[in-house]
Amino acid sequence: MICLLIFLPEVLGIKHLLGSKTPYDYIRGDITTVEWNSTLVPTGIYLLARHGSRNMGESHTEGMTRMADRLAGSLSWMEGGWEHPEYIPDSNLLPQGMLEHYQLGQRFRQRFGEALFPSYYPSSYDIRSTRFERTIQSAMSFMAGLLGESGPLNNVSTRENISWTGYQPISITQIDDNLLLARDFCPEYDKQQEESSAATNLIVASQEFQGFLEDISLELGWNVTAEEITDLWYLCVFEHVSPTNANYSHYCDIIPEGLQYLSGTIDQQYPLYGSSYLNPWSPGLSSVIIKDVITGLTANQSIPYLRFAHSETIIPLICLLDLYREEDDKFWTDRDNNILNMSNTDPFAGNLAFVLFENEETGESLIKIYANEREFTPPMCSSNHEGCTIGDLQRIIDNKSYICEASTEISPTTELGVESSDTDNVEGDSDTITLKQWEFMVLVAMASSALVLATFLCVNVKKLCSQPLYSRLSTNISER
């Protein structure tokens, strides 16, 4: 069933229409101000964070440049030779994205200090990110803010006299499994994108959208297309994501208020149908993250577990935890249909922190959950009004563990930096081989045979090896 998902103008302004491209400072709380019972002592932390503000991606920057060039000189604020900046056609972090994570690290350090964040040594931290530059840069930026000037790299250190007032190189493990990119291991997940496209087409075909299209065409002096409205919307979004002097512009003012709401709604169809409650596969795919949380926070070695990933990692986890279920309407566009307001729940640098506390009087442990630096208690955590127990988290995944057919589940860390694999087949007994699994096995066998043949040829015909034998496969997730 396709719903027409439209934000409410009387409730939301432009800063709350940017959806998953919302700058973090627009909506964040402040972890330095959170409080807890004086009998509680923080003993461990597991942080999952989305990458910071980034470039708009190759799929959008071409249209942004084309639209900016067409508008050049036609508006009053463009007078005096103003030229738009270069819109870099990639999805790497902007300086603002680096700053979001740097300041996030500073605030976590200020609130929890040495209790949770010891002096850095590679074995003292478990830091992982996906293989993408923006998540790696986010991890490095967070750690720079967290550690401050506590490294040996500076202008005064010598071999004989090390000064710990400079930069500290950080070891970050890049992983390529379904811990942080679960959707890539579930073919059923992407089928929901068909509904995303259908919902977008409904909005564009609506009388309201077409009416705005006519109005803006009259204002600009040519027949503006729906694609050009998308390009204009991304120019508007970029004003907020990268508000530098070089990017001084007022593209948002060109878009009528009602069309801003529709444009923001269109932009959110993909994450809504792909990662939120509207995708029935979404919440259960985060079970492996909860397992990683439990394993990390119950380990004998008390080290920070820090994970840096994507929107598709954060939103399903929010849904699995029903994290905003009891909260006010600013977190929802349509609570009855389980439609999250992505601006308030999934901004750039959005994060979920699971902090383990020990009660000094009773010796009991509990977990407090902070979403974007505000405390939330999932409705499933009813056994303790101050937070969740490990048992509560275990029951969440016991009740909602929908493992995708034929996916390979990578188990949480058993030893620092070591993963073990386990196959889960929920369609039948573990001995049953599904059609998809059989096809996969055939492909593996064919690939193995090809590798053996290629190796033989390389040994005997050296010139065949003048080109790389392998090329790395990469999933296009430029929108995450």
XYZ file of C-alpha atoms in Angstrom:
480
model
C 0.000 0.000 0.000
C 1.361 3.401 -1.009
C 0.684 6.392 1.266
C 1.047 10.032 0.251
C 3.436 11.211 2.940
C 3.311 14.994 3.284
C 4.711 17.095 6.131
C 2.464 19.538 7.968
C 3.259 23.223 7.165
C 1.800 24.583 10.369
C 4.139 22.418 12.456
C 7.428 22.375 10.547
C 9.755 25.053 9.136
C 12.512 24.783 6.547
C 15.070 23.643 9.151
C 12.804 20.693 9.910
C 12.197 19.758 6.287
C 15.731 18.806 5.369
C 15.149 15.234 6.476
C 18.212 13.020 6.583
C 20.276 15.926 5.235
C 19.640 18.058 8.323
C 22.771 19.592 9.908
C 23.287 18.069 13.336
C 23.311 21.376 15.228
C 19.719 22.073 14.102
C 18.268 19.324 16.261
C 20.827 17.961 18.717
C 20.608 17.869 22.474
C 23.614 18.369 24.733
C 25.204 15.332 26.359
C 27.100 17.579 28.762
C 23.825 18.436 30.512
C 22.401 14.921 31.002
C 22.132 13.750 34.588
C 21.696 10.469 36.441
C 21.154 9.174 39.961
C 24.141 9.801 42.238
C 24.371 6.090 43.005
C 25.098 5.282 39.352
C 28.636 5.146 37.973
C 29.269 4.975 34.196
C 31.403 1.946 33.332
C 31.058 1.368 29.584
C 29.843 2.875 26.314
C 28.765 1.717 22.870
C 28.304 4.571 20.376
C 26.796 4.208 16.906
C 27.035 7.354 14.785
C 26.134 8.319 11.260
C 28.693 10.207 9.168
C 28.620 14.008 9.283
C 27.401 16.518 6.702
C 28.683 15.652 3.245
C 28.642 16.728 -0.374
C 25.377 16.011 -2.158
C 26.740 13.167 -4.291
C 27.436 12.801 -7.988
C 23.801 12.012 -8.795
C 22.730 15.488 -7.595
C 25.674 17.837 -8.140
C 25.388 17.778 -11.933
C 21.780 18.987 -11.744
C 22.656 21.516 -9.030
C 25.383 23.020 -11.210
C 23.132 23.086 -14.267
C 20.323 24.834 -12.341
C 22.710 27.309 -10.677
C 24.194 28.206 -14.069
C 20.747 28.750 -15.553
C 19.763 31.058 -12.697
C 23.089 32.943 -12.765
C 22.627 36.719 -12.691
C 18.822 36.574 -12.772
C 18.204 37.266 -9.076
C 18.979 40.373 -7.029
C 21.374 38.675 -4.608
C 23.408 37.420 -7.556
C 24.277 40.947 -8.663
C 27.876 42.112 -8.436
C 29.389 39.096 -10.125
C 28.369 36.460 -7.551
C 29.240 32.960 -8.698
C 28.104 29.730 -7.160
C 30.776 27.500 -5.578
C 31.946 24.289 -7.144
C 29.621 21.492 -6.131
C 32.004 18.578 -5.698
C 30.539 15.416 -7.280
C 31.168 12.996 -4.429
C 29.773 12.132 -0.995
C 32.815 12.890 1.154
C 32.595 14.954 4.322
C 32.343 18.706 4.203
C 34.316 20.714 6.775
C 31.010 21.149 8.604
C 30.670 17.358 8.818
C 34.132 17.022 10.315
C 33.295 19.745 12.827
C 30.026 18.032 13.810
C 31.906 14.909 14.873
C 34.843 16.808 16.375
C 32.521 18.768 18.661
C 30.469 15.636 19.418
C 33.662 13.961 20.631
C 34.504 16.988 22.745
C 31.106 16.937 24.450
C 31.261 13.215 25.216
C 34.723 13.685 26.681
C 33.501 16.615 28.776
C 30.595 14.624 30.229
C 32.176 11.203 30.778
C 35.913 11.893 30.897
C 38.383 9.176 31.888
C 35.563 7.074 33.315
C 34.636 5.934 29.807
C 37.425 7.272 27.601
C 40.930 6.296 28.766
C 44.188 7.500 27.256
C 44.400 6.231 23.717
C 46.124 3.009 22.775
C 44.961 0.830 19.845
C 43.925 -2.039 22.113
C 42.101 0.345 24.468
C 39.454 1.275 21.892
C 37.319 -0.776 19.496
C 36.651 1.634 16.608
C 34.975 0.451 13.428
C 33.562 2.125 10.351
C 32.246 1.096 6.990
C 34.723 1.273 4.119
C 33.544 4.686 2.880
C 35.654 7.813 3.199
C 32.911 9.803 4.932
C 32.532 7.303 7.773
C 36.294 6.942 8.193
C 36.681 10.732 8.270
C 33.827 10.956 10.780
C 35.550 8.462 13.079
C 38.825 10.369 12.867
C 37.084 13.685 13.527
C 35.232 12.284 16.549
C 38.439 10.878 17.999
C 40.275 14.163 17.423
C 37.617 15.925 19.493
C 37.510 13.147 22.078
C 41.263 12.981 22.680
C 42.148 16.627 22.120
C 45.846 17.472 21.983
C 47.108 14.325 23.635
C 49.421 12.879 21.000
C 53.160 13.047 20.258
C 52.909 14.729 16.848
C 53.669 18.426 17.297
C 56.391 20.989 16.679
C 58.211 20.475 19.982
C 58.528 16.666 20.316
C 61.968 15.188 19.728
C 63.214 11.620 19.824
C 64.615 12.194 23.301
C 61.784 14.344 24.657
C 58.205 13.497 23.623
C 55.572 16.152 24.304
C 52.033 14.778 24.524
C 50.385 17.990 23.352
C 49.778 17.229 19.707
C 48.016 14.961 17.236
C 47.401 11.286 17.988
C 47.091 8.860 15.005
C 44.079 6.590 15.412
C 43.575 2.964 14.353
C 40.178 2.437 12.707
C 38.993 -0.980 11.559
C 37.040 -0.883 8.299
C 34.458 -3.639 8.077
C 32.373 -4.888 5.199
C 29.774 -7.105 6.832
C 26.164 -6.901 7.906
C 26.932 -5.407 11.307
C 26.903 -1.871 9.884
C 25.466 -2.471 6.384
C 22.786 -5.068 7.060
C 20.648 -4.107 4.069
C 23.381 -5.142 1.648
C 22.923 -8.721 2.836
C 19.150 -8.813 2.395
C 17.692 -8.884 -1.150
C 14.169 -8.536 0.244
C 15.078 -5.185 1.773
C 15.570 -3.352 -1.517
C 12.239 -4.484 -2.935
C 10.646 -1.799 -0.792
C 12.274 0.872 -2.969
C 9.651 0.180 -5.624
C 7.102 1.648 -3.228
C 9.414 4.618 -2.641
C 9.400 5.442 -6.368
C 5.656 4.975 -6.603
C 5.064 7.318 -3.655
C 7.308 9.969 -5.241
C 5.393 9.745 -8.517
C 2.118 10.255 -6.664
C 3.385 13.454 -5.077
C 4.755 14.849 -8.357
C 1.472 14.070 -10.126
C -0.625 15.690 -7.405
C -2.626 18.808 -8.205
C -0.855 20.681 -5.418
C 2.636 19.980 -6.774
C 1.657 20.781 -10.365
C 0.138 24.063 -9.207
C 3.397 25.099 -7.553
C 5.247 24.054 -10.695
C 3.165 26.486 -12.750
C 3.696 29.308 -10.247
C 7.481 28.960 -10.123
C 7.612 28.652 -13.915
C 5.907 32.035 -14.229
C 8.306 33.549 -11.702
C 11.472 32.228 -13.351
C 10.336 32.713 -16.941
C 10.565 29.168 -18.295
C 8.688 25.886 -17.969
C 10.334 24.417 -14.880
C 10.353 20.615 -14.725
C 9.967 18.387 -11.686
C 13.629 17.389 -12.102
C 14.649 21.050 -11.956
C 12.641 21.472 -8.754
C 14.725 18.636 -7.293
C 17.915 20.409 -8.419
C 16.700 23.655 -6.861
C 15.805 21.834 -3.653
C 19.316 20.451 -3.350
C 20.767 23.918 -3.882
C 18.563 25.006 -0.996
C 19.654 22.054 1.146
C 23.318 22.811 0.461
C 22.845 26.368 1.767
C 22.139 24.830 5.171
C 24.641 21.988 5.009
C 27.550 24.232 3.956
C 26.751 27.814 5.086
C 30.081 29.408 4.160
C 30.729 32.869 2.681
C 31.670 31.188 -0.600
C 28.262 29.541 -0.644
C 26.287 32.691 0.178
C 22.960 32.234 -1.572
C 19.193 32.395 -1.156
C 17.979 29.517 -3.271
C 15.527 28.488 -0.545
C 13.704 31.813 -0.992
C 12.912 30.945 -4.616
C 10.877 27.920 -3.560
C 7.339 28.717 -2.320
C 6.704 27.549 1.221
C 4.248 24.859 0.175
C 6.644 23.516 -2.431
C 9.386 23.350 0.198
C 7.219 20.924 2.142
C 6.494 18.803 -0.911
C 10.147 18.812 -1.986
C 11.271 17.777 1.489
C 8.660 15.037 1.457
C 9.818 13.707 -1.916
C 13.417 13.644 -0.718
C 12.441 11.468 2.252
C 10.556 8.742 0.406
C 13.685 6.611 0.013
C 14.682 6.487 3.709
C 11.049 6.235 4.807
C 10.256 3.224 2.655
C 13.772 1.817 2.774
C 14.776 2.066 6.427
C 11.847 3.104 8.605
C 8.770 1.252 9.878
C 7.352 1.168 6.344
C 9.894 -1.494 5.425
C 8.928 -4.680 7.312
C 12.483 -6.006 6.996
C 14.068 -2.925 8.486
C 13.850 -3.223 12.300
C 14.897 -6.850 12.536
C 18.061 -6.270 10.534
C 19.382 -4.252 13.484
C 19.296 -7.299 15.755
C 22.977 -7.878 15.060
C 23.803 -4.387 16.377
C 21.960 -5.035 19.641
C 23.908 -8.288 19.925
C 27.102 -6.287 19.409
C 26.000 -3.840 22.130
C 25.295 -6.664 24.582
C 28.560 -8.445 23.812
C 30.592 -5.261 24.112
C 29.052 -3.951 27.319
C 29.196 -7.312 29.083
C 32.808 -8.048 28.105
C 35.405 -8.270 30.851
C 37.547 -5.596 29.228
C 35.939 -2.187 29.705
C 36.745 -0.321 26.492
C 34.751 2.128 24.365
C 32.985 0.551 21.383
C 32.634 3.168 18.646
C 30.864 2.487 15.317
C 30.533 4.874 12.356
C 28.049 4.098 9.622
C 25.069 5.419 7.665
C 21.457 6.489 7.762
C 20.428 2.937 6.847
C 22.173 1.766 10.018
C 20.652 4.313 12.412
C 16.997 4.372 11.306
C 16.340 0.602 11.525
C 17.849 0.557 15.016
C 15.572 3.418 16.097
C 12.619 1.413 14.778
C 13.760 -1.815 16.423
C 13.933 -0.038 19.783
C 10.665 1.875 19.194
C 12.787 4.693 20.522
C 10.459 7.632 19.930
C 7.216 5.756 20.482
C 6.280 7.596 23.669
C 7.691 10.987 22.696
C 6.044 14.183 21.455
C 4.924 14.922 17.905
C 8.063 16.740 16.753
C 9.552 13.305 16.106
C 6.684 12.212 13.856
C 5.042 13.319 10.613
C 2.298 10.725 10.965
C 2.345 8.740 14.175
C -0.647 6.588 13.189
C 1.222 5.316 10.135
C 4.563 5.050 11.961
C 6.193 7.750 9.835
C 9.243 9.258 11.499
C 10.279 12.863 10.996
C 13.748 12.210 9.635
C 14.908 15.759 10.385
C 14.632 15.192 14.127
C 15.596 11.529 14.201
C 18.211 11.012 11.457
C 20.313 14.157 10.860
C 23.883 14.158 9.641
C 26.088 12.918 12.526
C 23.013 11.437 14.212
C 23.983 9.000 16.951
C 22.810 6.478 19.518
C 24.868 6.001 22.680
C 24.340 3.011 24.981
C 25.979 3.849 28.309
C 26.404 1.145 30.933
C 26.051 2.189 34.589
C 26.645 0.281 37.795
C 24.644 0.991 40.911
C 27.179 1.364 43.730
C 24.621 0.404 46.376
C 23.097 -2.691 44.758
C 25.818 -3.722 42.305
C 23.203 -3.963 39.559
C 23.855 -2.717 36.026
C 21.601 -0.789 33.693
C 21.916 0.914 30.319
C 20.829 4.418 29.468
C 20.228 5.232 25.799
C 20.977 8.678 24.409
C 19.694 9.544 20.927
C 21.324 12.655 19.485
C 22.410 13.576 23.018
C 18.967 13.249 24.609
C 17.954 10.419 26.923
C 15.206 8.070 25.747
C 13.913 4.894 27.315
C 12.444 2.331 24.894
C 8.935 1.179 25.899
C 10.248 -2.412 26.141
C 12.533 -1.392 29.018
C 9.876 -1.493 31.704
C 11.760 -3.422 34.373
C 13.707 -0.357 35.541
C 12.424 3.191 35.212
C 15.967 4.571 35.021
C 17.007 2.632 31.916
C 17.298 -0.779 30.292
C 18.781 -3.966 31.615
C 20.808 -6.375 29.508
C 17.809 -8.694 29.776
C 15.546 -6.004 28.273
C 17.821 -5.651 25.244
C 18.025 -9.410 24.855
C 14.223 -9.674 24.861
C 14.011 -6.998 22.153
C 16.053 -9.077 19.741
C 14.407 -12.330 20.866
C 11.024 -10.864 19.959
C 12.044 -9.071 16.757
C 14.854 -11.053 15.206
C 13.890 -11.160 11.535
C 17.033 -12.451 9.852
C 16.866 -12.129 6.084
C 16.766 -15.354 4.085
C 20.142 -16.549 2.777
C 22.036 -13.753 4.500
C 25.246 -14.478 6.361
C 25.157 -13.063 9.851
C 28.446 -11.789 11.240
C 28.367 -12.283 14.971
C 29.390 -9.496 17.365
C 32.957 -9.191 18.574
C 34.147 -12.148 20.606
C 37.682 -10.832 20.880
C 38.856 -7.326 20.094
C 39.196 -7.019 16.345
C 38.103 -10.618 15.614
C 34.839 -11.647 13.969
C 33.277 -15.087 13.659
C 30.595 -16.033 11.156
C 27.423 -17.962 11.648
C 24.675 -18.794 9.181
C 21.063 -18.350 10.254
C 18.317 -19.908 8.145
C 14.944 -18.910 9.564
C 12.924 -20.462 6.766
C 13.528 -24.024 7.956
C 16.013 -26.385 9.513
C 19.682 -25.460 9.335
C 20.260 -28.387 6.958
C 17.784 -27.048 4.404
C 19.328 -25.346 1.375
C 17.060 -22.742 -0.224
C 17.028 -21.949 -3.925
C 18.888 -18.684 -3.326
C 21.523 -20.468 -1.276
C 21.930 -23.105 -4.007
C 22.402 -20.379 -6.636
C 24.969 -18.706 -4.426
C 26.882 -21.970 -3.970
C 26.959 -22.522 -7.733
C 28.310 -19.006 -8.269
C 31.005 -19.578 -5.637
C 32.034 -22.835 -7.309
C 32.204 -21.132 -10.716
C 34.248 -18.264 -9.284
C 36.646 -20.723 -7.614
C 37.153 -22.577 -10.884
C 37.808 -19.326 -12.695
C 40.337 -18.301 -10.042
C 42.217 -21.600 -10.391
C 42.306 -21.190 -14.183
C 43.441 -17.576 -13.926
C 46.198 -18.507 -11.488
C 47.416 -21.226 -13.860
C 47.479 -18.790 -16.768
C 49.313 -16.189 -14.694
C 52.034 -18.652 -13.862
C 52.470 -19.846 -17.450
C 51.656 -16.748 -19.475
C 53.177 -13.834 -17.561
C 51.925 -11.107 -19.828
C 48.342 -11.959 -18.909
C 49.200 -10.706 -15.434
C 50.178 -7.225 -16.558
C 46.732 -6.023 -15.478
C 45.240 -6.403 -11.959
C 43.481 -9.733 -11.555
C 40.961 -8.436 -9.062
C 38.831 -5.330 -8.795
C 37.029 -4.424 -5.620
C 33.251 -4.593 -5.716
C 31.533 -1.589 -4.226
C 27.886 -0.976 -3.491
C 26.648 2.437 -4.491
C 25.265 3.997 -1.321
C 25.985 7.608 -2.158
C 22.730 8.687 -0.550
C 23.464 7.244 2.897
